[in-house]
Each structure stands twice: as C-alpha cells, then as structure tokens.
PDB file of N, CA and C in Angstrom:
ATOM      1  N   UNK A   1       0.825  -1.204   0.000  1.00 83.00           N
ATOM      2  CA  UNK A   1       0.000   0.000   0.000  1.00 83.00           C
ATOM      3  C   UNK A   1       0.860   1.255   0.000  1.00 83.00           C
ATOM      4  N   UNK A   2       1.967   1.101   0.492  1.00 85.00           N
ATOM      5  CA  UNK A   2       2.657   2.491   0.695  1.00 85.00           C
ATOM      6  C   UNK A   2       3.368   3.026  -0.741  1.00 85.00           C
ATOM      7  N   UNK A   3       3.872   1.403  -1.030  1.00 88.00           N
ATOM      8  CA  UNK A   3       4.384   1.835  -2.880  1.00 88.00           C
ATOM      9  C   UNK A   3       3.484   2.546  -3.714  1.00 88.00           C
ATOM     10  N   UNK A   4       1.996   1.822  -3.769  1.00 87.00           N
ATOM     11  CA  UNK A   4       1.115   2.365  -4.175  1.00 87.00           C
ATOM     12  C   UNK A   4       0.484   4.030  -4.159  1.00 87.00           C
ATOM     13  N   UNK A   5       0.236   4.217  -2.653  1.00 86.00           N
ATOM     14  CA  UNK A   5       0.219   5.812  -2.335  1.00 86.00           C
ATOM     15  C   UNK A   5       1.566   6.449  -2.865  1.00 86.00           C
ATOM     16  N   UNK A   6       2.654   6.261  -2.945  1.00 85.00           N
ATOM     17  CA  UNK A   6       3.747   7.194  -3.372  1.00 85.00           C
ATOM     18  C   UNK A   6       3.461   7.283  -4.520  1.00 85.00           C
ATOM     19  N   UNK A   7       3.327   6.113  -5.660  1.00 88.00           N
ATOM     20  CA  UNK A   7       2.875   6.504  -7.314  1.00 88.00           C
ATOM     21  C   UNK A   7       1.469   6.964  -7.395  1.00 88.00           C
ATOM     22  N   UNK A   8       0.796   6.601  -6.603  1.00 89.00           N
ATOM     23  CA  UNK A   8      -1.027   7.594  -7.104  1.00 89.00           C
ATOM     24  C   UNK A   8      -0.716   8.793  -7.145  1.00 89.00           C
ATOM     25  N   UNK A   9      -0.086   8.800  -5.735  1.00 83.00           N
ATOM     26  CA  UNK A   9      -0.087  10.312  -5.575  1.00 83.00           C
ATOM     27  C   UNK A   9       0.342  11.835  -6.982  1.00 83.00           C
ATOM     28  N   UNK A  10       1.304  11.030  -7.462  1.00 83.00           N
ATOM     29  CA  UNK A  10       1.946  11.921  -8.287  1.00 83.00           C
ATOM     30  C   UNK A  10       1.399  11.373  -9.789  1.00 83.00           C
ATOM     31  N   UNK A  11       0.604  10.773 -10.355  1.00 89.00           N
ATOM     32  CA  UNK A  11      -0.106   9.940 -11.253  1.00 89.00           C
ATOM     33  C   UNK A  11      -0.673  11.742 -12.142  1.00 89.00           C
ATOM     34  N   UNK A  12      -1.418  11.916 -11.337  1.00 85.00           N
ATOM     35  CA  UNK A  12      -2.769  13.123 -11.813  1.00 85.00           C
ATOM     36  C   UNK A  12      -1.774  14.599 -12.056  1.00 85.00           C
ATOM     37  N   UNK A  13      -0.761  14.697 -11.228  1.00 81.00           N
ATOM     38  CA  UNK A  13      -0.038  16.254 -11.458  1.00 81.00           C
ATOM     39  C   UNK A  13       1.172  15.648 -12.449  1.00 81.00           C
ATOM     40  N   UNK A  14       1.573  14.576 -12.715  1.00 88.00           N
ATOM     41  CA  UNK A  14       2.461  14.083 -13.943  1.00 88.00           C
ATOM     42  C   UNK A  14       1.950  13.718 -15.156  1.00 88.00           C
ATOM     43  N   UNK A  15       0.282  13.600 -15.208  1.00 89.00           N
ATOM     44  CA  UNK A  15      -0.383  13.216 -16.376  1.00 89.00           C
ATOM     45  C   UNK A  15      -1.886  13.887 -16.251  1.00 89.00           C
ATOM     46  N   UNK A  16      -1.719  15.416 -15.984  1.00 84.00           N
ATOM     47  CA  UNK A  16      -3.168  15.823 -15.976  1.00 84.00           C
ATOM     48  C   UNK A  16      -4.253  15.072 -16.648  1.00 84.00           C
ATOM     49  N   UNK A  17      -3.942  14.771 -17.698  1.00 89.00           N
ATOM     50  CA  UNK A  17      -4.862  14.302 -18.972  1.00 89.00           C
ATOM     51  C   UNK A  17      -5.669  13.140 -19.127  1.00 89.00           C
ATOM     52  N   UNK A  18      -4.579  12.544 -17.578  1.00 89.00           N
ATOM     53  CA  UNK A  18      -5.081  10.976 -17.673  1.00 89.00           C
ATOM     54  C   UNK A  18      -6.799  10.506 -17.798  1.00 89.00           C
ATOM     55  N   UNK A  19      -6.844  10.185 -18.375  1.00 90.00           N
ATOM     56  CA  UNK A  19      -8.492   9.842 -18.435  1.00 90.00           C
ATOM     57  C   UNK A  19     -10.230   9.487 -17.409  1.00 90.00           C
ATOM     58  N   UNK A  20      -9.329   8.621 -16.300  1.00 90.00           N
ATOM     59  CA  UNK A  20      -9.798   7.869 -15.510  1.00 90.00           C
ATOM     60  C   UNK A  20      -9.235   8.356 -14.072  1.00 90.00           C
ATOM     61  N   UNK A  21      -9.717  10.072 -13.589  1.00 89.00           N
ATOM     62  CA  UNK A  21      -9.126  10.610 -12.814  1.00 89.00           C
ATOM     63  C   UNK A  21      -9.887   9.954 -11.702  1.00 89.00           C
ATOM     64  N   UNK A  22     -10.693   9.839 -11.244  1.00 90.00           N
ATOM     65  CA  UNK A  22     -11.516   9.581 -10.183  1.00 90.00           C
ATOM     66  C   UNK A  22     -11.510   7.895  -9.974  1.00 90.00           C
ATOM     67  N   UNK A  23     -10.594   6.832 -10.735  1.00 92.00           N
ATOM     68  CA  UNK A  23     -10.171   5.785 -10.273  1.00 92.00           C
ATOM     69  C   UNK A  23      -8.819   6.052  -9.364  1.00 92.00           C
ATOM     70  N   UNK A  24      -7.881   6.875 -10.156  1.00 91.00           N
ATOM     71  CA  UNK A  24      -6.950   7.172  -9.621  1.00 91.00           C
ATOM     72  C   UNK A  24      -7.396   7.586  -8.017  1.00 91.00           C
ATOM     73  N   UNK A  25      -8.033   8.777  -7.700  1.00 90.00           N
ATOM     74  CA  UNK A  25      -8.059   8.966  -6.654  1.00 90.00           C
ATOM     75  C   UNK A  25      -8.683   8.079  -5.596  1.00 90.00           C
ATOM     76  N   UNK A  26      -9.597   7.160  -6.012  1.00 91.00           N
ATOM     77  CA  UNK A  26     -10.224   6.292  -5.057  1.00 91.00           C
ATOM     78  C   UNK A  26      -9.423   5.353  -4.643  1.00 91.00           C
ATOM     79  N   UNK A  27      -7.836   5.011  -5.640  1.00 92.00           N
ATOM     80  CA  UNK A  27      -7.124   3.905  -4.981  1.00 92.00           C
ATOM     81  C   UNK A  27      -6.037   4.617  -4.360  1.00 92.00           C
ATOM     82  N   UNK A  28      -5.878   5.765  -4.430  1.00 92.00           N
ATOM     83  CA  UNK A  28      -5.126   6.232  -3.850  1.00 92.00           C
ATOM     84  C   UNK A  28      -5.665   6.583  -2.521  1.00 92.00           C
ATOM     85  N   UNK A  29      -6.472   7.470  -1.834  1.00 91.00           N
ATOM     86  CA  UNK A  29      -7.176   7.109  -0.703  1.00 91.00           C
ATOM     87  C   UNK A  29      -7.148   6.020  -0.027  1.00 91.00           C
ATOM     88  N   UNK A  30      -7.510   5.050  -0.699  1.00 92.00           N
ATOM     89  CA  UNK A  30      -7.850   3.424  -0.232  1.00 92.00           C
ATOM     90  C   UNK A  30      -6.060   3.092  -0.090  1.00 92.00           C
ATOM     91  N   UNK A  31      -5.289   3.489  -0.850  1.00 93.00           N
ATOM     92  CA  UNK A  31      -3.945   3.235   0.258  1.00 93.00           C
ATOM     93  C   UNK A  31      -3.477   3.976   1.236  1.00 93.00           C
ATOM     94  N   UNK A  32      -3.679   5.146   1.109  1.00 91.00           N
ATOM     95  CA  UNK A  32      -3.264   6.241   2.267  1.00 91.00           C
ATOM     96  C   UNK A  32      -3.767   5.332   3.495  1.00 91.00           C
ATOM     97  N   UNK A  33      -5.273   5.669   3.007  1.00 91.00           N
ATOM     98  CA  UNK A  33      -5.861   4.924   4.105  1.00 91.00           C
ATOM     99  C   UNK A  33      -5.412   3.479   5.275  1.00 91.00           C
ATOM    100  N   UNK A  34      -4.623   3.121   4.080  1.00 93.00           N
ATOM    101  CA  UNK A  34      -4.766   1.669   4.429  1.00 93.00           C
ATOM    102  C   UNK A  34      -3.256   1.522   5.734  1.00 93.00           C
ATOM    103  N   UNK A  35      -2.599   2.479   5.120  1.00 93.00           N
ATOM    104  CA  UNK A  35      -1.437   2.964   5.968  1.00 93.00           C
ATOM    105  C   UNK A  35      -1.444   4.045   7.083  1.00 93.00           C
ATOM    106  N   UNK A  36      -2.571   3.828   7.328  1.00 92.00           N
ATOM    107  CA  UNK A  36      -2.854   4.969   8.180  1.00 92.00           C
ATOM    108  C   UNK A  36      -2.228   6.494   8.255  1.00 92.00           C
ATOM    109  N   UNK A  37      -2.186   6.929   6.911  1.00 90.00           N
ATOM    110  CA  UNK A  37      -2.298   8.023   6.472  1.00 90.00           C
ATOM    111  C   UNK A  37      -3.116   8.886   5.759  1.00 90.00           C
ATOM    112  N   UNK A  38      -4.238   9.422   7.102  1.00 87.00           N
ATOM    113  CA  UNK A  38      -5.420  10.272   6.716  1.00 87.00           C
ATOM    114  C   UNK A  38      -5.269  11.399   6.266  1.00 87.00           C
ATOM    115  N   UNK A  39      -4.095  12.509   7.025  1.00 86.00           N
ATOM    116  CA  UNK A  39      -3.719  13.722   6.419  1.00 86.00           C
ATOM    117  C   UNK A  39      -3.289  13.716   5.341  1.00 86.00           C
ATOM    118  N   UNK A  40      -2.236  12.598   4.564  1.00 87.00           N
ATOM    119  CA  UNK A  40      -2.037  12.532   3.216  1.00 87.00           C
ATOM    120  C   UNK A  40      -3.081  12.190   2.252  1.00 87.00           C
ATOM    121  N   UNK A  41      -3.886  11.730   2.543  1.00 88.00           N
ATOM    122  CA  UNK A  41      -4.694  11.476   1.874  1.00 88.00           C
ATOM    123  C   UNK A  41      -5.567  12.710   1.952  1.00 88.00           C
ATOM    124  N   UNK A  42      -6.028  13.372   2.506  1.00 86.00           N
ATOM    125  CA  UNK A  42      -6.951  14.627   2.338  1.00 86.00           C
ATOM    126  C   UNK A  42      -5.960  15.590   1.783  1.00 86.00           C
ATOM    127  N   UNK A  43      -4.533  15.767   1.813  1.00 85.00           N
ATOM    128  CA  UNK A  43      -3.912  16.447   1.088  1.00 85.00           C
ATOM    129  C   UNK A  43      -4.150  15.999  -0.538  1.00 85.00           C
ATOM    130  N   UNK A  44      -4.021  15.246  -0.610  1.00 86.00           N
ATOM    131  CA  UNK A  44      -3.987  15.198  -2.566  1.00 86.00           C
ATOM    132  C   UNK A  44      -5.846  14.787  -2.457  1.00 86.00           C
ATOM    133  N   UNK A  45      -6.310  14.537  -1.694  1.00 86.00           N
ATOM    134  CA  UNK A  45      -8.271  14.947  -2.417  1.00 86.00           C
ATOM    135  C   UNK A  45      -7.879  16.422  -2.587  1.00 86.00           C
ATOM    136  N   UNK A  46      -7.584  17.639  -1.712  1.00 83.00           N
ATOM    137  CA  UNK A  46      -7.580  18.925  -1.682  1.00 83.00           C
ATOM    138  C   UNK A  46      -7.347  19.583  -2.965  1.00 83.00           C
ATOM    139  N   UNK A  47      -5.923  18.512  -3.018  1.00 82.00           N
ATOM    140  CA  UNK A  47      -5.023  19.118  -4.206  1.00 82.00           C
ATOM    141  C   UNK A  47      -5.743  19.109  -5.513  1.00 82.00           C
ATOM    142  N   UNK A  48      -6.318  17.487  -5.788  1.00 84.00           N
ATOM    143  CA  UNK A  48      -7.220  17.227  -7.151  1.00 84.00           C
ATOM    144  C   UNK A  48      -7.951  17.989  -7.303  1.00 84.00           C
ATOM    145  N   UNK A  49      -8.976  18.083  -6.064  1.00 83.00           N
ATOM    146  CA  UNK A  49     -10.083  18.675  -6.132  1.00 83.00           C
ATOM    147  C   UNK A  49     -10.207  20.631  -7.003  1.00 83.00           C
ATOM    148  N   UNK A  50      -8.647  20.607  -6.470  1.00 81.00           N
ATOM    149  CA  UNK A  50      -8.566  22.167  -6.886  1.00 81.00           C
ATOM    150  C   UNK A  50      -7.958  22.330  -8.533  1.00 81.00           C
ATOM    151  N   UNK A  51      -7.487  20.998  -8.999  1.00 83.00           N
ATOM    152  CA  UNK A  51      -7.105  20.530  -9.937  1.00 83.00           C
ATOM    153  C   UNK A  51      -8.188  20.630 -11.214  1.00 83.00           C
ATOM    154  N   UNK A  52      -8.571  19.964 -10.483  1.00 83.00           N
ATOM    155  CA  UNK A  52     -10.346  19.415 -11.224  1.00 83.00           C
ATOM    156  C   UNK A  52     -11.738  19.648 -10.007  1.00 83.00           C
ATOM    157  N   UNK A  53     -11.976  20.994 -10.380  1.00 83.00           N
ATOM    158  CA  UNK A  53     -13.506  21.141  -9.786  1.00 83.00           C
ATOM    159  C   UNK A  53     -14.519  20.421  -9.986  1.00 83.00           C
ATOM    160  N   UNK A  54     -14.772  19.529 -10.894  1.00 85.00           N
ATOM    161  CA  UNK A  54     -15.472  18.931 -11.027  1.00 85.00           C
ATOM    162  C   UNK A  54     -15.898  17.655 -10.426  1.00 85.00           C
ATOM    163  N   UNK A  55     -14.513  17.166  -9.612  1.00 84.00           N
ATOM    164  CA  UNK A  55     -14.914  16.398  -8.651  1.00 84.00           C
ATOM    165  C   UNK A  55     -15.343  15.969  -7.736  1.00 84.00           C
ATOM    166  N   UNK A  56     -16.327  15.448  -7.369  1.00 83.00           N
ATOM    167  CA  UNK A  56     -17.022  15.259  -5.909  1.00 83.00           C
ATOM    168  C   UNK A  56     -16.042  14.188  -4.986  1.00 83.00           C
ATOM    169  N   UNK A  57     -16.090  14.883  -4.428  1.00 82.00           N
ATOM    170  CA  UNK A  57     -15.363  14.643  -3.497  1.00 82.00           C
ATOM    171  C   UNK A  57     -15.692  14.212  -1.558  1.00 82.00           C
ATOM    172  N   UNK A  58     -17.547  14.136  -2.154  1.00 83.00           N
ATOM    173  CA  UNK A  58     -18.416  14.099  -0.898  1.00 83.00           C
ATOM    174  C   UNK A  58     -18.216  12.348  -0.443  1.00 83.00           C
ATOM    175  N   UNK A  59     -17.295  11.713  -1.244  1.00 84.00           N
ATOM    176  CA  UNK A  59     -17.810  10.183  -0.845  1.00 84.00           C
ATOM    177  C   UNK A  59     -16.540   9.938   0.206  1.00 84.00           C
ATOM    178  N   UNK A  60     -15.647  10.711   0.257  1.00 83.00           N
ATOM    179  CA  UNK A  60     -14.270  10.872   1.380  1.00 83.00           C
ATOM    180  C   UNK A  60     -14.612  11.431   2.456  1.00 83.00           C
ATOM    181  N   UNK A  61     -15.758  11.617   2.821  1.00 80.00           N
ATOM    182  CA  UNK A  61     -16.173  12.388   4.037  1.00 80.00           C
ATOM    183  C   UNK A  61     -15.357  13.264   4.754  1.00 80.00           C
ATOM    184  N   UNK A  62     -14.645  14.264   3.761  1.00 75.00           N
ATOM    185  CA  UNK A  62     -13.700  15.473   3.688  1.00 75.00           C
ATOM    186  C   UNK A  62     -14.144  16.589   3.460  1.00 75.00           C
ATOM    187  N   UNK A  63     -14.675  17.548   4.244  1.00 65.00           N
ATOM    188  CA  UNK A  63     -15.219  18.906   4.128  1.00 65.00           C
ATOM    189  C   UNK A  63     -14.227  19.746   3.154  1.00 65.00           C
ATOM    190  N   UNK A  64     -14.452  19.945   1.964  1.00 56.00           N
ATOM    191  CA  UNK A  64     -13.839  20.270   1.105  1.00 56.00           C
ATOM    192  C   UNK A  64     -13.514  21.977   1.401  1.00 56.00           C
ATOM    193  N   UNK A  65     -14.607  22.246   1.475  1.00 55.00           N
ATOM    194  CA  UNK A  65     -15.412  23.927   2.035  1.00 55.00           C
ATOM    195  C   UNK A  65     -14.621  24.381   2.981  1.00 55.00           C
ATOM    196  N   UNK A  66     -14.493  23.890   4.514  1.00 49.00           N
ATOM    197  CA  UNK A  66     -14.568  23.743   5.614  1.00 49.00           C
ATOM    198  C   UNK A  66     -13.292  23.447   6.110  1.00 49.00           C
ATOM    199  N   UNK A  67     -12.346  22.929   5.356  1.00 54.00           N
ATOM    200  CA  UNK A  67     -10.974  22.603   5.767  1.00 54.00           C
ATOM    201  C   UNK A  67      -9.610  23.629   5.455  1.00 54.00           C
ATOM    202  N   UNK A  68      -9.790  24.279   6.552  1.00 52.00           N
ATOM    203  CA  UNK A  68      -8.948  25.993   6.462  1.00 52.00           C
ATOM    204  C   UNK A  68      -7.330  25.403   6.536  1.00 52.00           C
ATOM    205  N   UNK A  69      -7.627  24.427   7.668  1.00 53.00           N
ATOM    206  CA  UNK A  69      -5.680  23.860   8.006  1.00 53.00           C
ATOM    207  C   UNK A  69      -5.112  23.331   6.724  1.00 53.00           C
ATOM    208  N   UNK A  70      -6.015  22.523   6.122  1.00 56.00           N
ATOM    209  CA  UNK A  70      -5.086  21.562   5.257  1.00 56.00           C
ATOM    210  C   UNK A  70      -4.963  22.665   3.990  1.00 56.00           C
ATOM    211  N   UNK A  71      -6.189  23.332   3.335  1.00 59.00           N
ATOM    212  CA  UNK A  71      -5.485  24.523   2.782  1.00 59.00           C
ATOM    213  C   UNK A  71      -4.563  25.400   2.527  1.00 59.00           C
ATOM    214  N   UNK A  72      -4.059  25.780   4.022  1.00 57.00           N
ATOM    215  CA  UNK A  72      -3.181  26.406   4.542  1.00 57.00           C
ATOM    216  C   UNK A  72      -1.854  26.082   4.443  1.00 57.00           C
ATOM    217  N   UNK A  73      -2.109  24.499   4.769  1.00 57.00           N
ATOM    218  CA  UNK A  73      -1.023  23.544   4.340  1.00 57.00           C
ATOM    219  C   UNK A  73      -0.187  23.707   2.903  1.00 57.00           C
ATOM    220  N   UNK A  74      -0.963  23.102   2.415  1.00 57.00           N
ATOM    221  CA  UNK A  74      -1.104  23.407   0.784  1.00 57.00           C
ATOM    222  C   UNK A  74      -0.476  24.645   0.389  1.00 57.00           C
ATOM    223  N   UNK A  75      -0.832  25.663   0.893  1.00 59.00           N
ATOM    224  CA  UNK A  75      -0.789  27.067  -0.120  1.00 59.00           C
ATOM    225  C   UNK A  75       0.965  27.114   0.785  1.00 59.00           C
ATOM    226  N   UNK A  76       1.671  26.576   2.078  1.00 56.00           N
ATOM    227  CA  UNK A  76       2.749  26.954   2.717  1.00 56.00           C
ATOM    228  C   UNK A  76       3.774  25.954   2.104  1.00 56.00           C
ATOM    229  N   UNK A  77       3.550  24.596   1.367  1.00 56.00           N
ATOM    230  CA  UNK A  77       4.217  23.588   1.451  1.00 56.00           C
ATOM    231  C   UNK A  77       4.161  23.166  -0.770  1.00 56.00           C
ATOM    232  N   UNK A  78       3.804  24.100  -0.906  1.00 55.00           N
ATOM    233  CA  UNK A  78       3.252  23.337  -2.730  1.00 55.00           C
ATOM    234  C   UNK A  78       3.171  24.667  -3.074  1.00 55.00           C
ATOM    235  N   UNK A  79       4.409  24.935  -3.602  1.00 52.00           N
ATOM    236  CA  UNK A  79       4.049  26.307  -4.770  1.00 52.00           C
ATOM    237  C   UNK A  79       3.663  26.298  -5.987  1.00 52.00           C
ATOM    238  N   UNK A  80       2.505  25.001  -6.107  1.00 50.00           N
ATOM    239  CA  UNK A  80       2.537  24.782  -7.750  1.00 50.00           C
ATOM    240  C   UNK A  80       1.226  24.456  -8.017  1.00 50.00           C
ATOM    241  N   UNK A  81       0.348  24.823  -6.755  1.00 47.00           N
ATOM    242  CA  UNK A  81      -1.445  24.336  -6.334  1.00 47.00           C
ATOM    243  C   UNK A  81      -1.983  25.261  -6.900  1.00 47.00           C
ATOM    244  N   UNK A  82      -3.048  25.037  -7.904  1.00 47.00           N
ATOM    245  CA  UNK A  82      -3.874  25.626  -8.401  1.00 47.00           C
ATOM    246  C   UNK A  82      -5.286  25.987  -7.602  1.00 47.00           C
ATOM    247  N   UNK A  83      -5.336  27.277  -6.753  1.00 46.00           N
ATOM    248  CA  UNK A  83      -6.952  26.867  -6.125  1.00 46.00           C
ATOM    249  C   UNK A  83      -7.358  27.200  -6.759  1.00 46.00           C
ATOM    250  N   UNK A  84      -9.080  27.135  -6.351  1.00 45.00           N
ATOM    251  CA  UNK A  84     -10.439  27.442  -7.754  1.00 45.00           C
ATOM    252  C   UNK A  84     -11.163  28.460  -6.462  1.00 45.00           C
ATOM    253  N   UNK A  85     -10.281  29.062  -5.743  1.00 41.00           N
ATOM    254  CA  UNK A  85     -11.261  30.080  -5.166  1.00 41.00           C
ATOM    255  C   UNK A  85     -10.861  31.223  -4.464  1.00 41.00           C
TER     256      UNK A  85
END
C-alpha cells in the first residue's frame, strides 16, 4: 500500500490528462488509508479537487469547504497548487 500511495499520488499532477481521474483517486485514498495516512490522503483529495472542480469529493467524508488547516497547508508547502477560489 505504501508503494502504491507514493505513485497515485503523483499519477494526476504528472499526467493531468489521464483519463480515468476519479479511479486514480479512489485507490489512492484506499492506500493512504490503508497505511494509516489520513492527512495525506486529504492532502492530494484537496489538491485534485482544486485541480479538477469537477470532482465530488463528498464520498471521502472530507469537508472540502470547511478545511482551512489543510489549505493552509497546501498554499505553505506546494508552490505549484492551483486553487479554484
């Protein structure tokens, strides 16, 4: 799982284009997860999400809206995040 989360992760910002974005992110989650890494994993939903607005992102039970820290995170640690707001 951990090999896995290190290549998802970087899958979507090395191949915007990729087709099948929202598989990508569900197995990537599902390894974060699996390694008990929740903050990484709400870091790259954040990241996609701002990537691609179009994603729902309600099935991660991640306040997309509502999450000021991990934002914060983001905008201090990634000079290359696109937000949509």
């Amino acid at each position: 799982y951990s090999q896995s989360s290190s290549y998802l992760c970087g899958v979507l910002t090395k191949y915007p284009n990729y087709p099948n974005v929202e598989l990508v992110i569900v197995l990537m989650v599902s390894s974060f997860q699996a390694i008990g890494e929740e903050d990484s994993a709400k870091y790259y939903v954040y990241l996609y999400k701002s990537m691609f607005p179009q994603l729902d992102v309600s099935d991660f039970g991640y306040d997309y809206a509502d999450n000021y820290s991990v934002c914060l995170f983001m905008l201090m640690y990634d000079d290359h995040i696109i937000m949509d707001h």
